[in-house]
Every structure is written in structure tokens, then in C-alpha cells.
Amino acid sequence: MPGTSPDYAARLREAGLRPTRQRVALARLLFEGGHRHVTAEGLHADVRATRLPVSLATVYNALNQFRDAGLLREVVVAPGRSYFDTNTGHHHHFFVEPDGELHDFASDKVTIAGLPAPPKGTRLARVDVIVRVRR
Amino acid sequence: MPGTSPDYAARLREAGLRPTRQRVALARLLFEGGHRHVTAEGLHADVRATRLPVSLATVYNALNQFRDAGLLREVVVAPGRSYFDTNTGHHHHFFVEPDGELHDFASDKVTIAGLPAPPKGTRLARVDVIVRVRR
DNA sequence: AAGTAGTTTAGAACAATTCTAAAATCTGCA
DNA sequence: TGCAGATTTTAGAATTGTTCTAAACTACTT
Ligand SMILES: [Mn+2]
Ligand SMILES: [Mn+2]
Ligand SMILES: [Zn+2]
Ligand SMILES: [Zn+2]
């Protein structure tokens, strides 16, 4: 399948980010294969397993930059830990406790009707549905 | 209105918690008046304003114990900060960014239809809807 | 190749929360 | 009312997740 291999350097450049060794390695881990929900610590472990030395600070920097550039979305489900989501489309989550696993489900599966109007002086930004489940 | 004044000591005892000075003061702040969404720091400031010295560790202990006893619910909306909610009934939230304010709305206002079945081996625990709005 | 701006990094710093172990307080029972 | 034992509070240290600092390094431009 020639021409299918994604060019992460180009993708980063389009997002206004220099394609450094570290960022390209992180982008590959994040965007090749299916959608992922990662923590900074988890991604750091993954990238170090590729034998490329990348500091934890760089992982945090990259995750925040990728999020700001719209390449990732941040998901808040549990106190004291941020998840970053490679699926930036509209969707919702199952959160499995106590494992801390996240699973997507398409937002067009669900119908949310009758949402009250936003408080005075505010505009709707996003609706997050978190379905908490237990083993 | 005699007999209406809530007996926080009794309420704590029923929850299996000794009604200490600190816990009674915190319960009063939390449960008198309408529903509240507090952070540990915020509640600590409130209780210290009553001139009763209470350490921050005790506030954290009490919030966690109240939550475990079902007197409070923990709400996760923003990375790195926990909110505790005196409204333990079914309801959902507006989250106003960047202020960090939470507002309740009744869950029977909203209809959520077509939720996918929980992942294999898990049981539904709760559905949280967070409507993020911006000024 | 050189210059410059942007990036990475180790380590320090920070913020939220939890832990430790000693002092204080609550409770049930003399 | 006084004690004894169990629980709670507390100051301060520790831990965790994350951000900052400033020096070394690297990518892009010329
Ligand atoms: Mn962040
Ligand atoms: Mn907690
Ligand atoms: Zn997702
Ligand atoms: Zn609420």
C-alpha cells in the first residue's frame, strides 16, 4: 500500500510544530494504529521502550502542544490524572473503575434531549457524557 | 420554627462518624443553606472564618469520610482539583470555564436515550453529564 | 556553514492530596 | 465524674502529578 504510510513530520508542521525527533516519535505512538487514551506517564513508558530517550517534561510539553493544536483532546474522568485522547471527534466515554480504563462510544448512538439553556452570559462549549461502570 | 434546626451531631452519628467539633462545624457549613460545590481549600477557608481552628488535613479527611458515608458526592470536572457536592441526588452539571463554577441541573430535565451496553464484565454505576460552557 | 529561534532536558519548584506519629478528644463504663 | 481505650486531629513531612527554569541542543533559514 504505497503512499499510505503517514508522514508525521508533515502532520506536525501543518499543526505549526517543528517535527523534532521526540515529537515525531510521540506522534507515531499516538496516531499509528487505533485511537488511544494515554496518560503522560504511560506515553513516557511507551516512548522510552522504543529506546529513544525522551524526558517526561517533553512528553508533557508535547501532549499539551498537541492538545492546543487540536491533535488531541484532554479528558477529565478521575481526580489527579489527565487522559489525552487521540480521538478528537465528537464521542463519549465509558470509564471502568477501578481499572481507570476508558472506552469510546460514538455520540450519535446517544440522544441527549432537553438540555437546559446555558447560564446567563455563557455559551455552550461541549457536552461530555461519562458512563461510569464497575467490574 | 421549633424542631426544624438540624442536629448535625445526630446526622454524623447515623453516618457512623463521631460528631467532633471539627466535623460538626464542617457539616454545618456544608449542609445548612442550599446545595454547595466546594473544594477542600475553599471549605477550609470557610471553616477558618468561623474562628474554629481546623487543619487542612482534617478538611480532607472529613470530605473523604463524608463522601464514603454517602453524605457528599465527588465531582471531577477539571484536572488537578476535586469538587465535593452536597447534592447527592441524581443530577448533572454546567461547568463554567474559566471560572471553575459548577451549577446543577436536574437529571429529569434531560433525556439520555440509546446508551450502549456497558463493556463485558462491567455494571453501570452512574452517568455523568458535564455541560461545559464559556463566558 | 553560521545565525537564530525553537526545543529538549535535568532538576528544582509547585499544587493538590495523603501520610505519620504524637497530642488531643470523644465515648462508654465504672 | 473520672478513666481507659479507641478515635480523631494536627503539624509537618512525604508523595504524586504537573509545570518551570535556564542551559545545552537542534531545526530551519540564509
Ligand atoms: Mn494541562
Ligand atoms: Mn480522594
Ligand atoms: Zn475517547
Ligand atoms: Zn451538583
Tab-separated table of C-alpha atoms (C1' of nucleotides) and ligand atoms in Angstrom:
chain	number	residue	atom	x	y	z
A	1	MET	CA	0.000	0.000	0.000
A	2	PRO	CA	2.347	2.758	-1.186
A	3	GLY	CA	1.551	6.304	-0.174
A	4	THR	CA	-0.440	5.168	2.839
A	5	SER	CA	2.291	5.474	5.426
A	6	PRO	CA	1.524	8.627	7.346
A	7	ASP	CA	4.060	11.393	7.311
A	8	TYR	CA	4.114	12.541	10.893
A	9	ALA	CA	6.676	15.274	10.235
A	10	ALA	CA	4.329	16.878	7.728
A	11	ARG	CA	1.392	16.481	10.061
A	12	LEU	CA	3.273	18.242	12.832
A	13	ARG	CA	4.390	21.032	10.507
A	14	GLU	CA	0.783	21.589	9.450
A	15	ALA	CA	-0.065	21.945	13.107
A	16	GLY	CA	2.615	24.593	13.487
A	17	LEU	CA	5.018	22.374	15.384
A	18	ARG	CA	8.586	21.586	14.419
A	19	PRO	CA	8.931	17.911	13.678
A	20	THR	CA	11.618	17.078	16.184
A	21	ARG	CA	12.795	13.531	16.807
A	22	GLN	CA	10.860	13.426	20.047
A	23	ARG	CA	7.630	14.837	18.693
A	24	VAL	CA	7.690	12.553	15.672
A	25	ALA	CA	8.251	9.517	17.886
A	26	LEU	CA	5.383	10.549	20.154
A	27	ALA	CA	3.114	11.257	17.183
A	28	ARG	CA	3.847	7.845	15.755
A	29	LEU	CA	2.977	6.149	19.022
A	30	LEU	CA	-0.177	8.202	19.380
A	31	PHE	CA	-1.540	8.157	15.841
A	32	GLU	CA	-0.480	4.910	14.237
A	33	GLY	CA	-2.942	2.162	14.995
A	34	GLY	CA	-6.338	2.852	16.530
A	35	HIS	CA	-7.412	5.569	18.883
A	36	ARG	CA	-5.699	5.736	22.251
A	37	HIS	CA	-6.324	7.202	25.667
A	38	VAL	CA	-2.956	7.882	27.265
A	39	THR	CA	-1.576	9.414	30.391
A	40	ALA	CA	1.715	11.290	30.358
A	41	GLU	CA	3.356	8.571	32.428
A	42	GLY	CA	2.022	5.837	30.159
A	43	LEU	CA	3.153	7.503	26.967
A	44	HIS	CA	6.536	8.198	28.525
A	45	ALA	CA	6.943	4.497	29.265
A	46	ASP	CA	5.935	3.672	25.678
A	47	VAL	CA	8.355	6.066	24.060
A	48	ARG	CA	11.235	5.023	26.261
A	49	ALA	CA	10.562	1.426	25.252
A	50	THR	CA	11.498	2.466	21.697
A	51	ARG	CA	14.985	3.248	23.039
A	52	LEU	CA	14.712	6.915	22.133
A	53	PRO	CA	15.496	8.895	25.248
A	54	VAL	CA	12.707	11.397	25.858
A	55	SER	CA	12.234	13.220	29.118
A	56	LEU	CA	8.942	13.283	30.975
A	57	ALA	CA	8.896	17.075	30.665
A	58	THR	CA	8.979	16.712	26.888
A	59	VAL	CA	6.086	14.284	26.977
A	60	TYR	CA	4.063	16.799	28.988
A	61	ASN	CA	5.097	19.606	26.658
A	62	ALA	CA	4.147	17.597	23.586
A	63	LEU	CA	0.806	16.440	24.966
A	64	ASN	CA	-0.148	19.997	25.858
A	65	GLN	CA	1.018	21.311	22.484
A	66	PHE	CA	-0.775	18.549	20.582
A	67	ARG	CA	-3.917	19.324	22.534
A	68	ASP	CA	-3.622	23.042	21.876
A	69	ALA	CA	-3.113	22.287	18.195
A	70	GLY	CA	-6.266	20.170	18.099
A	71	LEU	CA	-4.450	16.884	17.536
A	72	LEU	CA	-5.536	15.571	20.939
A	73	ARG	CA	-8.329	16.133	23.358
A	74	GLU	CA	-7.967	16.122	27.136
A	75	VAL	CA	-10.447	14.021	29.074
A	76	VAL	CA	-11.075	14.516	32.765
A	77	VAL	CA	-12.549	11.499	34.486
A	78	ALA	CA	-10.622	10.870	37.665
A	79	PRO	CA	-9.095	13.172	40.224
A	80	GLY	CA	-5.382	13.734	39.919
A	81	ARG	CA	-4.704	12.289	36.487
A	82	SER	CA	-5.175	13.609	32.958
A	83	TYR	CA	-6.001	11.424	29.998
A	84	PHE	CA	-5.236	12.513	26.457
A	85	ASP	CA	-7.437	11.181	23.702
A	86	THR	CA	-6.352	10.696	20.102
A	87	ASN	CA	-9.983	10.645	19.069
A	88	THR	CA	-10.797	14.314	18.611
A	89	GLY	CA	-14.232	13.769	17.100
A	90	HIS	CA	-17.496	14.000	18.992
A	91	HIS	CA	-17.801	10.980	21.213
A	92	HIS	CA	-18.322	9.916	24.790
A	93	HIS	CA	-16.722	7.543	27.269
A	94	PHE	CA	-17.156	4.540	29.419
A	95	PHE	CA	-14.883	4.784	32.412
A	96	VAL	CA	-14.134	1.459	34.043
A	97	GLU	CA	-13.391	1.685	37.739
A	98	PRO	CA	-11.250	0.804	39.463
A	99	ASP	CA	-9.000	-0.005	36.483
A	100	GLY	CA	-9.066	3.506	35.079
A	101	GLU	CA	-9.712	2.305	31.515
A	102	LEU	CA	-11.521	4.497	29.011
A	103	HIS	CA	-13.633	3.226	26.102
A	104	ASP	CA	-15.174	5.354	23.394
A	105	PHE	CA	-18.678	5.294	22.151
A	106	ALA	CA	-20.000	7.306	19.245
A	107	SER	CA	-22.014	10.333	20.274
A	108	ASP	CA	-24.613	9.679	17.561
A	109	LYS	CA	-25.549	6.490	19.409
A	110	VAL	CA	-26.962	8.613	22.198
A	111	THR	CA	-29.719	11.144	22.118
A	112	ILE	CA	-29.495	13.893	24.658
A	113	ALA	CA	-32.715	15.859	24.669
A	114	GLY	CA	-33.923	18.691	26.830
A	115	LEU	CA	-30.627	20.161	27.978
A	116	PRO	CA	-31.341	23.366	29.885
A	117	ALA	CA	-30.105	26.627	28.409
A	118	PRO	CA	-26.573	27.615	29.478
A	119	PRO	CA	-26.343	30.026	32.420
A	120	LYS	CA	-26.629	33.753	31.599
A	121	GLY	CA	-23.611	35.111	29.859
A	122	THR	CA	-22.199	31.747	28.807
A	123	ARG	CA	-22.084	29.790	25.566
A	124	LEU	CA	-22.119	26.069	25.172
A	125	ALA	CA	-18.659	24.664	24.544
A	126	ARG	CA	-19.066	20.900	24.768
A	127	VAL	CA	-21.165	18.204	26.359
A	128	ASP	CA	-19.281	15.350	27.977
A	129	VAL	CA	-21.019	12.153	28.925
A	130	ILE	CA	-19.096	9.817	31.190
A	131	VAL	CA	-20.685	6.462	31.825
A	132	ARG	CA	-19.070	5.103	34.945
A	133	VAL	CA	-19.097	1.324	35.193
A	134	ARG	CA	-17.625	-1.143	37.675
A	135	ARG	CA	-16.235	-4.639	37.316
B	1	MET	CA	-39.907	27.088	63.615
B	2	PRO	CA	-39.087	24.876	66.594
B	3	GLY	CA	-37.725	21.407	65.902
B	4	THR	CA	-36.529	22.390	62.453
B	5	SER	CA	-32.942	23.152	63.326
B	6	PRO	CA	-30.904	20.227	62.067
B	7	ASP	CA	-28.932	18.215	64.563
B	8	TYR	CA	-25.640	17.691	62.808
B	9	ALA	CA	-24.184	15.602	65.619
B	10	ALA	CA	-27.010	13.091	65.212
B	11	ARG	CA	-26.649	13.114	61.470
B	12	LEU	CA	-22.974	12.329	61.750
B	13	ARG	CA	-23.597	9.575	64.281
B	14	GLU	CA	-26.104	7.988	61.925
B	15	ALA	CA	-23.409	8.013	59.273
B	16	GLY	CA	-21.086	6.195	61.637
B	17	LEU	CA	-18.894	9.207	62.333
B	18	ARG	CA	-18.111	10.665	65.731
B	19	PRO	CA	-19.516	14.146	65.973
B	20	THR	CA	-16.325	16.004	66.734
B	21	ARG	CA	-16.168	19.785	66.929
B	22	GLN	CA	-14.469	19.916	63.550
B	23	ARG	CA	-16.829	17.562	61.767
B	24	VAL	CA	-19.903	19.281	63.174
B	25	ALA	CA	-18.607	22.680	62.077
B	26	LEU	CA	-17.886	21.360	58.596
B	27	ALA	CA	-21.270	19.642	58.373
B	28	ARG	CA	-22.997	22.867	59.344
B	29	LEU	CA	-21.173	24.788	56.642
B	30	LEU	CA	-21.896	22.125	54.075
B	31	PHE	CA	-25.495	21.269	54.841
B	32	GLU	CA	-27.156	24.382	56.172
B	33	GLY	CA	-28.472	26.540	53.378
B	34	GLY	CA	-28.701	25.298	49.786
B	35	HIS	CA	-26.553	22.832	47.956
B	36	ARG	CA	-22.878	23.599	47.601
B	37	HIS	CA	-19.954	22.581	45.432
B	38	VAL	CA	-16.803	23.014	47.473
B	39	THR	CA	-13.109	22.372	47.148
B	40	ALA	CA	-11.035	21.366	50.149
B	41	GLU	CA	-9.230	24.705	50.086
B	42	GLY	CA	-12.478	26.629	49.829
B	43	LEU	CA	-14.132	24.808	52.691
B	44	HIS	CA	-11.007	25.208	54.763
B	45	ALA	CA	-11.153	28.963	54.237
B	46	ASP	CA	-14.842	28.952	55.223
B	47	VAL	CA	-14.351	26.988	58.405
B	48	ARG	CA	-11.389	29.048	59.488
B	49	ALA	CA	-13.504	32.158	59.034
B	50	THR	CA	-15.712	30.832	61.856
B	51	ARG	CA	-12.670	31.159	64.137
B	52	LEU	CA	-12.587	27.433	64.868
B	53	PRO	CA	-9.096	26.217	64.095
B	54	VAL	CA	-9.305	23.236	61.745
B	55	SER	CA	-6.353	21.907	59.836
B	56	LEU	CA	-6.451	21.339	56.108
B	57	ALA	CA	-5.713	17.648	56.690
B	58	THR	CA	-8.875	17.411	58.745
B	59	VAL	CA	-10.880	19.032	55.972
B	60	TYR	CA	-9.562	16.463	53.533
B	61	ASN	CA	-10.257	13.648	55.996
B	62	ALA	CA	-13.788	14.858	56.597
B	63	LEU	CA	-14.610	15.365	52.919
B	64	ASN	CA	-13.418	11.859	52.089
B	65	GLN	CA	-15.295	10.368	55.035
B	66	PHE	CA	-18.479	12.275	54.224
B	67	ARG	CA	-18.220	11.083	50.644
B	68	ASP	CA	-17.644	7.470	51.715
B	69	ALA	CA	-20.652	7.757	54.027
B	70	GLY	CA	-22.837	8.982	51.172
B	71	LEU	CA	-23.254	12.483	52.576
B	72	LEU	CA	-21.324	14.015	49.683
B	73	ARG	CA	-20.549	13.189	46.115
B	74	GLU	CA	-17.243	13.871	44.406
B	75	VAL	CA	-17.379	15.582	41.023
B	76	VAL	CA	-14.477	15.533	38.622
B	77	VAL	CA	-14.583	18.296	36.050
B	78	ALA	CA	-11.138	19.831	35.852
B	79	PRO	CA	-7.682	18.362	36.031
B	80	GLY	CA	-5.992	18.678	39.383
B	81	ARG	CA	-8.864	19.726	41.590
B	82	SER	CA	-11.695	17.843	43.273
B	83	TYR	CA	-15.115	19.288	43.914
B	84	PHE	CA	-17.399	17.882	46.587
B	85	ASP	CA	-21.101	18.195	46.036
B	86	THR	CA	-23.682	18.361	48.819
B	87	ASN	CA	-26.340	17.365	46.333
B	88	THR	CA	-26.181	13.583	46.364
B	89	GLY	CA	-29.271	13.035	44.248
B	90	HIS	CA	-29.270	12.342	40.526
B	91	HIS	CA	-28.363	15.487	38.700
B	92	HIS	CA	-25.898	16.914	36.225
B	93	HIS	CA	-23.640	19.944	35.909
B	94	PHE	CA	-22.829	23.028	33.996
B	95	PHE	CA	-19.164	23.802	34.334
B	96	VAL	CA	-18.290	27.413	33.630
B	97	GLU	CA	-14.807	27.932	32.303
B	98	PRO	CA	-12.541	29.572	33.049
B	99	ASP	CA	-14.127	30.465	36.412
B	100	GLY	CA	-14.438	26.887	37.592
B	101	GLU	CA	-18.027	27.341	38.777
B	102	LEU	CA	-20.417	24.408	38.915
B	103	HIS	CA	-24.200	24.672	38.529
B	104	ASP	CA	-26.668	21.856	38.984
B	105	PHE	CA	-29.439	20.873	36.709
B	106	ALA	CA	-31.990	18.184	37.422
B	107	SER	CA	-31.379	14.935	35.603
B	108	ASP	CA	-35.059	14.521	34.791
B	109	LYS	CA	-34.805	17.617	32.604
B	110	VAL	CA	-32.631	15.649	30.220
B	111	THR	CA	-33.421	12.522	28.293
B	112	ILE	CA	-30.491	10.299	27.518
B	113	ALA	CA	-31.577	7.613	25.108
B	114	GLY	CA	-29.652	4.883	23.362
B	115	LEU	CA	-26.723	4.475	25.715
B	116	PRO	CA	-24.664	1.488	24.567
B	117	ALA	CA	-24.475	-1.514	26.861
B	118	PRO	CA	-21.620	-1.432	29.374
B	119	PRO	CA	-18.428	-3.268	28.337
B	120	LYS	CA	-18.299	-7.023	29.067
B	121	GLY	CA	-17.956	-7.791	32.726
B	122	THR	CA	-18.976	-4.359	33.962
B	123	ARG	CA	-22.111	-2.925	35.508
B	124	LEU	CA	-23.394	0.585	35.133
B	125	ALA	CA	-22.583	2.722	38.156
B	126	ARG	CA	-23.528	6.249	37.154
B	127	VAL	CA	-23.923	8.525	34.173
B	128	ASP	CA	-22.346	11.942	34.481
B	129	VAL	CA	-23.213	14.702	32.072
B	130	ILE	CA	-20.962	17.743	32.147
B	131	VAL	CA	-22.064	20.649	30.032
B	132	ARG	CA	-19.022	22.820	29.524
B	133	VAL	CA	-19.797	26.441	28.847
B	134	ARG	CA	-17.637	29.524	28.409
B	135	ARG	CA	-18.126	33.177	29.259
C	1	DA	C1'	28.335	26.891	7.325
C	2	DA	C1'	26.521	30.227	10.530
C	3	DG	C1'	22.975	32.501	12.906
C	4	DT	C1'	18.785	32.338	15.290
C	5	DA	C1'	14.733	30.838	17.087
C	6	DG	C1'	12.579	26.934	18.880
C	7	DT	C1'	13.147	22.567	21.615
C	8	DT	C1'	14.813	19.355	24.996
C	9	DT	C1'	16.382	18.284	29.390
C	10	DA	C1'	17.732	17.630	34.375
C	11	DG	C1'	16.474	19.153	38.168
C	12	DA	C1'	14.047	22.362	41.009
C	13	DA	C1'	9.601	24.041	42.077
C	14	DC	C1'	4.765	23.748	42.746
C	15	DA	C1'	-0.032	22.400	43.890
C	16	DA	C1'	-3.180	19.055	45.477
C	17	DT	C1'	-3.518	15.410	48.396
C	18	DT	C1'	-2.093	11.801	51.670
C	19	DC	C1'	0.681	10.003	55.366
C	20	DT	C1'	2.946	9.770	60.051
C	21	DA	C1'	3.007	9.606	64.657
C	22	DA	C1'	2.260	12.325	68.690
C	23	DA	C1'	-1.187	15.122	71.215
C	24	DA	C1'	-5.994	15.940	71.948
C	25	DT	C1'	-10.720	14.491	72.248
C	26	DC	C1'	-14.686	11.579	72.388
C	27	DT	C1'	-17.381	7.709	74.441
C	28	DG	C1'	-18.788	4.059	77.307
C	29	DC	C1'	-18.464	2.445	81.674
C	30	DA	C1'	-17.079	2.454	86.430
D	1	DT	C1'	-17.432	12.408	87.457
D	2	DG	C1'	-13.357	10.041	86.296
D	3	DC	C1'	-10.887	6.776	83.495
D	4	DA	C1'	-9.426	3.852	79.929
D	5	DG	C1'	-9.423	2.785	75.345
D	6	DA	C1'	-10.472	3.919	70.765
D	7	DT	C1'	-10.820	7.524	67.508
D	8	DT	C1'	-9.627	11.942	65.761
D	9	DT	C1'	-6.847	15.951	64.995
D	10	DT	C1'	-2.777	18.063	63.782
D	11	DA	C1'	1.860	19.825	62.195
D	12	DG	C1'	4.798	18.727	59.319
D	13	DA	C1'	6.841	15.530	56.121
D	14	DA	C1'	6.018	12.868	52.092
D	15	DT	C1'	4.016	11.671	47.617
D	16	DT	C1'	2.060	12.445	43.146
D	17	DG	C1'	1.104	14.763	39.038
D	18	DT	C1'	2.499	18.654	36.602
D	19	DT	C1'	4.991	22.937	35.405
D	20	DC	C1'	9.024	25.901	35.465
D	21	DT	C1'	13.986	27.298	34.789
D	22	DA	C1'	17.873	28.007	32.365
D	23	DA	C1'	21.489	25.772	29.985
D	24	DA	C1'	22.570	22.581	26.121
D	25	DC	C1'	20.977	21.092	21.782
D	26	DT	C1'	18.599	21.021	17.171
D	27	DA	C1'	15.874	22.517	13.266
D	28	DC	C1'	15.159	25.842	9.921
D	29	DT	C1'	16.710	29.982	7.201
D	30	DT	C1'	20.031	32.343	4.675
E	1	MN	MN	-2.643	20.702	31.326
E	2	MN	MN	-9.871	11.381	47.138
E	3	ZN	ZN	-12.108	8.875	23.630
E	4	ZN	ZN	-24.067	19.246	41.881
